[in-house]
PDB file of C-alpha atoms and ligand atoms in Angstrom:
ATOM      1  CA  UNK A   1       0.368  12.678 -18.575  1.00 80.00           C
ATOM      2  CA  UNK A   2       2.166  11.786 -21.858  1.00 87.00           C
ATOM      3  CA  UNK A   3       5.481  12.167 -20.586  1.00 93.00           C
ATOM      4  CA  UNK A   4       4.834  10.264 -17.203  1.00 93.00           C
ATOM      5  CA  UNK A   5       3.971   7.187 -19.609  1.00 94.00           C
ATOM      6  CA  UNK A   6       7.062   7.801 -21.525  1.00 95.00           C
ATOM      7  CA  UNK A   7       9.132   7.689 -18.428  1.00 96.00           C
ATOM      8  CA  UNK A   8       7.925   5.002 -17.233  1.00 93.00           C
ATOM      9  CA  UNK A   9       8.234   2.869 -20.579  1.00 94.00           C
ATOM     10  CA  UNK A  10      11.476   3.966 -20.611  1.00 96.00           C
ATOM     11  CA  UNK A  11      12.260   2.868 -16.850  1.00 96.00           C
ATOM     12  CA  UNK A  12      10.908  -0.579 -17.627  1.00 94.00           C
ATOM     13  CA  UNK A  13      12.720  -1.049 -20.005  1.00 94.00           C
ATOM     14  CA  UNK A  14      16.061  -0.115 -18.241  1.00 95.00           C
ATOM     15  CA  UNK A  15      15.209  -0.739 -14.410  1.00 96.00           C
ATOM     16  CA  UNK A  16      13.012  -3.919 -14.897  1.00 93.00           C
ATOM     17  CA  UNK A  17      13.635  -5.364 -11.647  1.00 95.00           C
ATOM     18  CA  UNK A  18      12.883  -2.172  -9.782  1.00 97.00           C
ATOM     19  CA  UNK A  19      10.612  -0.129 -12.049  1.00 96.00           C
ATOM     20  CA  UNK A  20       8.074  -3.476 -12.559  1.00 93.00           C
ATOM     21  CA  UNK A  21       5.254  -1.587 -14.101  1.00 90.00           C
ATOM     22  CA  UNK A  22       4.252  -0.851 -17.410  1.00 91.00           C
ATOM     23  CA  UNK A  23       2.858   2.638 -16.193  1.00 92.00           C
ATOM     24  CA  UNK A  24       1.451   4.563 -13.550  1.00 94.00           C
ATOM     25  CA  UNK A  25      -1.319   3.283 -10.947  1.00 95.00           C
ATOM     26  CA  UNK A  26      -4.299   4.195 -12.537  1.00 95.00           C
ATOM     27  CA  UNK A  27      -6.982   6.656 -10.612  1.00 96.00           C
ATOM     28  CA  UNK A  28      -8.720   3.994  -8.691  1.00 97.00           C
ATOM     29  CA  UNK A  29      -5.692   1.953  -7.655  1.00 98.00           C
ATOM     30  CA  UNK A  30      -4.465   5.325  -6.437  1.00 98.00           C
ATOM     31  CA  UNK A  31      -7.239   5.951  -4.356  1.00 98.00           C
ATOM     32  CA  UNK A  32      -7.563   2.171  -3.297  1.00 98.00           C
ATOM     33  CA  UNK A  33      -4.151   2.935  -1.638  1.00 98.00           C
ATOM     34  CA  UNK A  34      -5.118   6.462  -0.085  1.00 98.00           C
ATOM     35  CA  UNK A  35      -7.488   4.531   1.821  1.00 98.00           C
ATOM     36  CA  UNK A  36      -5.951   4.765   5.251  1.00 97.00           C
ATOM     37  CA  UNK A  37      -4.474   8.418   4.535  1.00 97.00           C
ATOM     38  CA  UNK A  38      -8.121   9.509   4.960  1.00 95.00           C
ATOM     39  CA  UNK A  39      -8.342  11.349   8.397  1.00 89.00           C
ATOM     40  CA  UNK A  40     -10.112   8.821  10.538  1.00 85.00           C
ATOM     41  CA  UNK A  41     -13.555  10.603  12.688  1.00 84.00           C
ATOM     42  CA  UNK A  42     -12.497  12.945  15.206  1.00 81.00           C
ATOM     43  CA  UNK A  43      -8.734  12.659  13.929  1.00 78.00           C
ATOM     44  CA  UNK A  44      -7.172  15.279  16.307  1.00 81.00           C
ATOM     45  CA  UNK A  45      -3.297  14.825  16.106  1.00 89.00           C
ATOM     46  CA  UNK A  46      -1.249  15.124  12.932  1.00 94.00           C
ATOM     47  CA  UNK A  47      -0.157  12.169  10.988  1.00 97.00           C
ATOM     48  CA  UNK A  48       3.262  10.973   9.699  1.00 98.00           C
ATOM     49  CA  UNK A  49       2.441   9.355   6.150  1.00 98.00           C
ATOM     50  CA  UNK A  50       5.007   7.500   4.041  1.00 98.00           C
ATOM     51  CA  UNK A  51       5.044   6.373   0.560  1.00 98.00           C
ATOM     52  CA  UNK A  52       7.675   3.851  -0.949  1.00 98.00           C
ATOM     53  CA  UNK A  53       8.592   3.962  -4.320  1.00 98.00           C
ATOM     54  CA  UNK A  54       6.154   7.421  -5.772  1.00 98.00           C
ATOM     55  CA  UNK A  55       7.689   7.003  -9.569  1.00 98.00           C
ATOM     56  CA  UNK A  56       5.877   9.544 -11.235  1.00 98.00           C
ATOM     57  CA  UNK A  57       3.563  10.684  -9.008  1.00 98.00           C
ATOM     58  CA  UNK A  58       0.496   9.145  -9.568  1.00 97.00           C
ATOM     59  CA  UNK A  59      -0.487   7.537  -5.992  1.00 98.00           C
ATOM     60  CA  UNK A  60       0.796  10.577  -4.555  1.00 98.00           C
ATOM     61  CA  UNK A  61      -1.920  13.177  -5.592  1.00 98.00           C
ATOM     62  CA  UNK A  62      -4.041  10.526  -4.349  1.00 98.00           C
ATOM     63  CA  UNK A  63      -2.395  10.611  -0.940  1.00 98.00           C
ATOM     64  CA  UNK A  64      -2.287  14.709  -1.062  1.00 98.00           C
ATOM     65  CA  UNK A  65      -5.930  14.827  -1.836  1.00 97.00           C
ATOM     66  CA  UNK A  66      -6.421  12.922   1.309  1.00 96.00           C
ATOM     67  CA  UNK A  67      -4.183  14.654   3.828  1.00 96.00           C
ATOM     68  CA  UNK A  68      -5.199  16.228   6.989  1.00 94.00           C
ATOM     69  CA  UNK A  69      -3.824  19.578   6.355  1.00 94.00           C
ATOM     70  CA  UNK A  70      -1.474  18.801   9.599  1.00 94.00           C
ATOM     71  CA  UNK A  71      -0.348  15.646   8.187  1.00 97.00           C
ATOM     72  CA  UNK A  72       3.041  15.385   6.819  1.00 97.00           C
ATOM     73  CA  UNK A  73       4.013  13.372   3.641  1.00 98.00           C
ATOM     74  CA  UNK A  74       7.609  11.732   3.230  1.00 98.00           C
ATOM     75  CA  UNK A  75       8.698  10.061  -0.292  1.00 98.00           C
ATOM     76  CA  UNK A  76      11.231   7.837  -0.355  1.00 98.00           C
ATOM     77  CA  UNK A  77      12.434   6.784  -4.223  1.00 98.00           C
ATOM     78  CA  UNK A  78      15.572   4.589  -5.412  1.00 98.00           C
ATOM     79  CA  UNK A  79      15.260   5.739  -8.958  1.00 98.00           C
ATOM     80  CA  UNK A  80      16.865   8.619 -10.156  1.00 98.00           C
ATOM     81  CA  UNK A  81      14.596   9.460 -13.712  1.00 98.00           C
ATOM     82  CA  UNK A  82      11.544   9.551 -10.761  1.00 98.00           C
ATOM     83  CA  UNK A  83      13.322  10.948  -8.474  1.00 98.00           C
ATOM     84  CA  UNK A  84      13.944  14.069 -10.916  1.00 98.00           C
ATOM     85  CA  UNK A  85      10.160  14.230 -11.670  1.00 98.00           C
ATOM     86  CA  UNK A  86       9.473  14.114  -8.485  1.00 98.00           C
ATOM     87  CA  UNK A  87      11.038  17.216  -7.763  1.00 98.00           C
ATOM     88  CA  UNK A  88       9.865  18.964 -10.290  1.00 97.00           C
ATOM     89  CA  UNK A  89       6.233  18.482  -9.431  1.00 98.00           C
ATOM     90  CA  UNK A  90       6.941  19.648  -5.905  1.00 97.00           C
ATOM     91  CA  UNK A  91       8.340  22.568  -7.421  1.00 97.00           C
ATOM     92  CA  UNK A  92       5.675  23.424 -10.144  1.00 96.00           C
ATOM     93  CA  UNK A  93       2.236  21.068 -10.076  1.00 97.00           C
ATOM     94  CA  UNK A  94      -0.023  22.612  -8.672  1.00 97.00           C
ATOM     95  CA  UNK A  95      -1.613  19.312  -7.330  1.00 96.00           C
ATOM     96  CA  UNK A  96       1.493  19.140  -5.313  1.00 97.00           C
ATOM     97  CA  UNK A  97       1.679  22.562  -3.903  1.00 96.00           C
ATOM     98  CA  UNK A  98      -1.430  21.947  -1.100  1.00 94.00           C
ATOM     99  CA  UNK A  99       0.965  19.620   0.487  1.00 96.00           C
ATOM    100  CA  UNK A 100       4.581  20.904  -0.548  1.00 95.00           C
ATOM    101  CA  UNK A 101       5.677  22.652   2.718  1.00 96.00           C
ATOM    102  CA  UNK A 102       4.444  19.237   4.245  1.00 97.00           C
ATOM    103  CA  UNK A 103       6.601  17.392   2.040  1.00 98.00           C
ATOM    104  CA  UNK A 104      10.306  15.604   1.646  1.00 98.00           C
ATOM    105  CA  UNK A 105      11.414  13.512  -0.866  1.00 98.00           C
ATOM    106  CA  UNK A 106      14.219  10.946   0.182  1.00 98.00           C
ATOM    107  CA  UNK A 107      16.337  10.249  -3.019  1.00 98.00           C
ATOM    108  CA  UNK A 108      17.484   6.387  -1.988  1.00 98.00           C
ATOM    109  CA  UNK A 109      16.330   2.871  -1.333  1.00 98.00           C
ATOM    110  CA  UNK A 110      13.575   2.658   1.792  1.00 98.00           C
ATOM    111  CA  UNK A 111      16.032   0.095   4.017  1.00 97.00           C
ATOM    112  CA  UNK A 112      18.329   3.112   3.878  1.00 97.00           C
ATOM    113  CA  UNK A 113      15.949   5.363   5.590  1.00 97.00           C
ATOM    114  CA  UNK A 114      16.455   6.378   9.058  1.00 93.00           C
ATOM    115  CA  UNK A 115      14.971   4.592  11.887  1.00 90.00           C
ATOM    116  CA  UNK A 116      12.826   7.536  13.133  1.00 92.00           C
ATOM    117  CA  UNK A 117      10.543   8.983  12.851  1.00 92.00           C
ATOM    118  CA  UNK A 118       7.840   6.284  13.160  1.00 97.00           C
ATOM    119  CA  UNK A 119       5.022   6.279  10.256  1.00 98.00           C
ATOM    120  CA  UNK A 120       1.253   6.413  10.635  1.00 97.00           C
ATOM    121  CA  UNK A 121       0.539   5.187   7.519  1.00 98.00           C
ATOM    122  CA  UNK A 122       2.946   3.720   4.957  1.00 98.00           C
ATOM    123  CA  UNK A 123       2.076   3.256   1.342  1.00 98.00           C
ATOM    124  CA  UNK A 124       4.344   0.927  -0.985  1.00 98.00           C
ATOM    125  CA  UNK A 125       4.222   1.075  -4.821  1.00 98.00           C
ATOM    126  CA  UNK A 126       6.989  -1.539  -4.886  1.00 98.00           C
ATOM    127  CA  UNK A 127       7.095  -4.799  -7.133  1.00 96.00           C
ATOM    128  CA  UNK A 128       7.655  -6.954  -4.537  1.00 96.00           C
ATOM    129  CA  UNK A 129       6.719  -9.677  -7.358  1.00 93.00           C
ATOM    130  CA  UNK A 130      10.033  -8.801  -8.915  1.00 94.00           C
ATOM    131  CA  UNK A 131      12.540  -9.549  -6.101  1.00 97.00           C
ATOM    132  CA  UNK A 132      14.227 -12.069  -4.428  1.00 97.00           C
ATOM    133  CA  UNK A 133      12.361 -13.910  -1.635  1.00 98.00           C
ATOM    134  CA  UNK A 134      14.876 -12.852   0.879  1.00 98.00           C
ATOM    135  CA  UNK A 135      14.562  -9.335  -0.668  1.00 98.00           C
ATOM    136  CA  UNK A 136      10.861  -9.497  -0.472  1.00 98.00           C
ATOM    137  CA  UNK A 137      10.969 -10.314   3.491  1.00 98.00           C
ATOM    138  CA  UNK A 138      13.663  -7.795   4.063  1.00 98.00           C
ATOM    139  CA  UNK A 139      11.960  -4.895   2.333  1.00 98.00           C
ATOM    140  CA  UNK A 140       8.445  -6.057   4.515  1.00 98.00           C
ATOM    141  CA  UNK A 141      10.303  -6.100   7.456  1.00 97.00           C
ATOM    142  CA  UNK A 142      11.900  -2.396   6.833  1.00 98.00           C
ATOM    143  CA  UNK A 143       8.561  -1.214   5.880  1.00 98.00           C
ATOM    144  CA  UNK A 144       6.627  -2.889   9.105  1.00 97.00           C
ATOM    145  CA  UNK A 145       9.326  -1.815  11.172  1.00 96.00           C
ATOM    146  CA  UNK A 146       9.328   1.968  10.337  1.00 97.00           C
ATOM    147  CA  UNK A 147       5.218   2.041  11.302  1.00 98.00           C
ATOM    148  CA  UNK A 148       4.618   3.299  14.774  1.00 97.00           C
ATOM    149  CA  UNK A 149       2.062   0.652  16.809  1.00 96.00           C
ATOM    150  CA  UNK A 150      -0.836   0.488  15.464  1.00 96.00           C
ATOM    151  CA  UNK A 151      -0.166   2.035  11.650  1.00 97.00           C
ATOM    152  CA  UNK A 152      -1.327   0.672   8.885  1.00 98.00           C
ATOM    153  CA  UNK A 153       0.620   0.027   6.051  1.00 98.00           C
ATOM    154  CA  UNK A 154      -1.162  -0.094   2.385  1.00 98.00           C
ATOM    155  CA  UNK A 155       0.024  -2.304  -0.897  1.00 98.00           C
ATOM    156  CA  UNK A 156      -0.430  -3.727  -4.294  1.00 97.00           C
ATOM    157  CA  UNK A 157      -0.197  -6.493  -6.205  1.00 94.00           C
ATOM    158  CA  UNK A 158      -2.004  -7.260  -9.657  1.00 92.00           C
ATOM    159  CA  UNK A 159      -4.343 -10.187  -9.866  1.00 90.00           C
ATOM    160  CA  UNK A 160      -3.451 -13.435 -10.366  1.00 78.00           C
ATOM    161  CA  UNK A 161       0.162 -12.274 -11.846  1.00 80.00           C
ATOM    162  CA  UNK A 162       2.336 -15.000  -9.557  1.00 77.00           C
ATOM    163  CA  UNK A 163       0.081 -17.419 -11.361  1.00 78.00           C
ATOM    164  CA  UNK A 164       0.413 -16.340 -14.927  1.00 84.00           C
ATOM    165  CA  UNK A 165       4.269 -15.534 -14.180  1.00 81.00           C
ATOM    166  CA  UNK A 166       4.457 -19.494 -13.150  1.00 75.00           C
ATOM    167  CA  UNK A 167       2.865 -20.712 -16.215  1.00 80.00           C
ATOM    168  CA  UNK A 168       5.917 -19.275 -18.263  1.00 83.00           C
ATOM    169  CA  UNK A 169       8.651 -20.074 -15.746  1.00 80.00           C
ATOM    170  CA  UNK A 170      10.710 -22.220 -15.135  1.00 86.00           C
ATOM    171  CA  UNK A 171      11.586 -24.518 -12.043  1.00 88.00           C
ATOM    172  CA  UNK A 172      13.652 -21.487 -10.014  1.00 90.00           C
ATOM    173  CA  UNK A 173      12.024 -19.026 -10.715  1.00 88.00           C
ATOM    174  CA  UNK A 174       8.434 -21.344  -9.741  1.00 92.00           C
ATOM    175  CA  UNK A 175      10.540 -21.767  -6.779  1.00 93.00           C
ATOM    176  CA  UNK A 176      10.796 -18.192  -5.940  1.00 94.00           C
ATOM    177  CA  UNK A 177       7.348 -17.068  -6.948  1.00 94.00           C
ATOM    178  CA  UNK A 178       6.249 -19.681  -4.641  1.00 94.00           C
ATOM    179  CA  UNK A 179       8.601 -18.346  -1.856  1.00 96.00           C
ATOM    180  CA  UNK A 180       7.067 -14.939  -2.695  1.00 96.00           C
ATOM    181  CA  UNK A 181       3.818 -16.236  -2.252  1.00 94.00           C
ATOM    182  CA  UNK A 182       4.037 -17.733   1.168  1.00 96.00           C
ATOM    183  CA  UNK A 183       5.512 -14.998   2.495  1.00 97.00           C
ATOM    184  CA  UNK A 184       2.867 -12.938   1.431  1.00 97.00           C
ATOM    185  CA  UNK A 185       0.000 -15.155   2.563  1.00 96.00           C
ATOM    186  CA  UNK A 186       2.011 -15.124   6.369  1.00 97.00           C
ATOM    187  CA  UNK A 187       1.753 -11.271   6.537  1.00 98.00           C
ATOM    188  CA  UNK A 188      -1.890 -11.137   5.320  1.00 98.00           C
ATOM    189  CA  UNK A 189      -2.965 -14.033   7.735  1.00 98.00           C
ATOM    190  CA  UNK A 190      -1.159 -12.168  10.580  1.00 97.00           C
ATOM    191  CA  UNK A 191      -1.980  -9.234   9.675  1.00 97.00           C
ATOM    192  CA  UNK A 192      -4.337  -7.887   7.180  1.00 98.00           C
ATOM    193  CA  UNK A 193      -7.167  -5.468   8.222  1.00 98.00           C
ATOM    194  CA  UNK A 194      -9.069  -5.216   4.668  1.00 98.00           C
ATOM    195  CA  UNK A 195      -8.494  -5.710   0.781  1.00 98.00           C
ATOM    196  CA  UNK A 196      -9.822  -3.844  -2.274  1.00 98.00           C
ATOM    197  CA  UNK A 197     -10.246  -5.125  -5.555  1.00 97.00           C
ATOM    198  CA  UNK A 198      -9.692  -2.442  -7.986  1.00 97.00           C
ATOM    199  CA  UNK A 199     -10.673  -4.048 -11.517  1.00 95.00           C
ATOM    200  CA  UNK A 200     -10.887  -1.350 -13.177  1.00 94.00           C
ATOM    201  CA  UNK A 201      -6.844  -0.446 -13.181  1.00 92.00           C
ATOM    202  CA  UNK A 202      -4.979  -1.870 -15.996  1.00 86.00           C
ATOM    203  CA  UNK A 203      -4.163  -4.781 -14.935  1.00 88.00           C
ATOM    204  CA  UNK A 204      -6.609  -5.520 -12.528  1.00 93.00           C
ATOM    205  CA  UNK A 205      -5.081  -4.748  -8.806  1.00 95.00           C
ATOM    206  CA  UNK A 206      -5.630  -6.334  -5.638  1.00 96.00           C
ATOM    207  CA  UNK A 207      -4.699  -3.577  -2.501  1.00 98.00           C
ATOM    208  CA  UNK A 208      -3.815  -5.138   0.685  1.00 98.00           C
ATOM    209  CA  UNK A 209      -3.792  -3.081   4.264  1.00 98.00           C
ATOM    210  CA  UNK A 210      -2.438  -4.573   7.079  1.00 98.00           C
ATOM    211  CA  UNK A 211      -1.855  -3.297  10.373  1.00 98.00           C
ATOM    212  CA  UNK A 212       1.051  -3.204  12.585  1.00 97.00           C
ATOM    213  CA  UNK A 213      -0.003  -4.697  16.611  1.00 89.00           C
ATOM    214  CA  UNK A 214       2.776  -4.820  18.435  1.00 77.00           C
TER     215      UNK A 214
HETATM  216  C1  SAM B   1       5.502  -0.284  -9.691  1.00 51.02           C
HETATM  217  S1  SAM B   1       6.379   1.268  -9.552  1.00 51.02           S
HETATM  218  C2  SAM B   1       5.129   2.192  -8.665  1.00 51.02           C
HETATM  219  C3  SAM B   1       5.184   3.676  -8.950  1.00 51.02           C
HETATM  220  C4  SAM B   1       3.986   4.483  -8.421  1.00 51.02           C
HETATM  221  N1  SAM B   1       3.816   4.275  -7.007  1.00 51.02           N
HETATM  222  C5  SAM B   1       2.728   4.107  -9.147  1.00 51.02           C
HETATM  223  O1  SAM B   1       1.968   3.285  -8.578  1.00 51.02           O
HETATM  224  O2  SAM B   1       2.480   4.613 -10.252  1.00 51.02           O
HETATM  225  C6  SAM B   1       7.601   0.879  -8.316  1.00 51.02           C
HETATM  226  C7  SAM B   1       8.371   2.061  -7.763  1.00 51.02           C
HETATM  227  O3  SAM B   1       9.178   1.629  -6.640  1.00 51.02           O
HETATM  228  C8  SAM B   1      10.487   2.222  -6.778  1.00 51.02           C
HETATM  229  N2  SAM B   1      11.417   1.383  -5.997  1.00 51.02           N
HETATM  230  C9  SAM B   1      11.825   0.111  -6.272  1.00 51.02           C
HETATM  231  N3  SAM B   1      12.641  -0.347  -5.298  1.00 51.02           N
HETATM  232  C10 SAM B   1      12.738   0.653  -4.362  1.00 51.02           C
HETATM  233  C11 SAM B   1      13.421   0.769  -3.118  1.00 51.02           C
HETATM  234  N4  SAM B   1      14.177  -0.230  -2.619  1.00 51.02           N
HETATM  235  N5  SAM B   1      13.297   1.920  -2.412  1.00 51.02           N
HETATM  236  C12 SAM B   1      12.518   2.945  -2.898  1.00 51.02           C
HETATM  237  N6  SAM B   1      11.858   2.889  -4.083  1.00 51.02           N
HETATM  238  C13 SAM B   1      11.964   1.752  -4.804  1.00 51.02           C
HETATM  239  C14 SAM B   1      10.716   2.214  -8.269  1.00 51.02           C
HETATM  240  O4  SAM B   1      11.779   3.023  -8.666  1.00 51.02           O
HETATM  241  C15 SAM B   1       9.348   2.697  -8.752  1.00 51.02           C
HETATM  242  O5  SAM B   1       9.233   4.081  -8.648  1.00 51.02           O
END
């Protein structure tokens, strides 16, 4: 939508740091990250799904497309601009209204969520790219730690964008895209379950899912 674009331009431009997208996951990024919302075979219990950081909206009719209708669907958002169009979706688009009794939005930062209930699946939209490296682990931590045994949680990153970042950085900020790096390549070694390559979002998206054990 026009005015999902515009919002989001706008929130760039504002909330950088936070915001770190141009504009909203494309259709197959969306569904990259719906991947585990899917019902597994002979799903029989409801599900608990989370997703960090909805802006606009986009990954989340992706998620509510998928959604056992016993599932439930949390949001959790720090922004307030997305956090207004996120309730008004859940109050009048009608791709939202499947899932809407199934649905809460949290207006506030995901480390300030509760401790329970434990999630099934989590999905994170955030630009982990953009923070510090101590951030980055804290907010990885908070996410792994609100997934019950066993859930997977699902995340982006665009190709090859530490990389290109590096090329036009200098020495700190190297520093802390290499810090960023490493402690992204110790979660995927640990943890990671499968990848997609989505290359036809805008930029090109790599979608990691990795799996909480123990
Ligand atoms: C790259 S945008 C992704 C938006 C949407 N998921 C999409 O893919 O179109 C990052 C989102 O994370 C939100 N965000 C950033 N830090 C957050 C935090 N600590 N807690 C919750 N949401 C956060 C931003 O406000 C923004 O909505």
């Amino acid at each position: 939508m026009a005015s999902d674009l515009r919002l989001f331009l706008q929130e760039f431009r504002q909330t950088y740091r936070t915001t770190g997208a141009i504009a909203p996951s494309g259709k197959a990024l969306s569904r990259a990250l719906a991947r585990f919302v899917r019902p597994p075979a002979g799903a029989t219990a409801p599900r608990r799904i989370l997703e960090v950081g909805p802006g606009t909206g986009a990954v989340t009719c992706a998620l509510i497309a998928e959604l056992d209708p016993r599932d439930s669907l949390d949001l959790v958002e720090l922004n307030d601009r997305f956090a207004e169009r996120i309730r008004e979706r859940m109050a009048n688009d009608p791709a939202f209204q499947p899932a809407k009794a199934r649905m809460r939005l949290f207006h506030q930062s995901v480390d300030a969520l509760p401790d329970e209930p434990r999630y099934d699946v989590i999905v994170s939209g955030l630009p982990l790219n953009n923070f510090a490296v101590a951030d980055v682990r804290h907010l990885l931590d908070v996410m792994l730690g609100r997934l019950a045994i066993g859930g997977v949680m699902s995340f982006f990153e665009y190709v090859c964008i530490r990389g290109m970042k590096a090329v036009v950085s200098g020495r700190e900020e190297r520093e802390r895209l290499r810090g960023i790096a490493a402690t992204m390549q110790q979660l995927l070694d640990e943890r990671e379950i499968h990848r997609d390559l989505v290359w036809t979002n805008l930029p090109p998206a790599w979608v990691h899912h990795v799996r909480r054990k123990a």
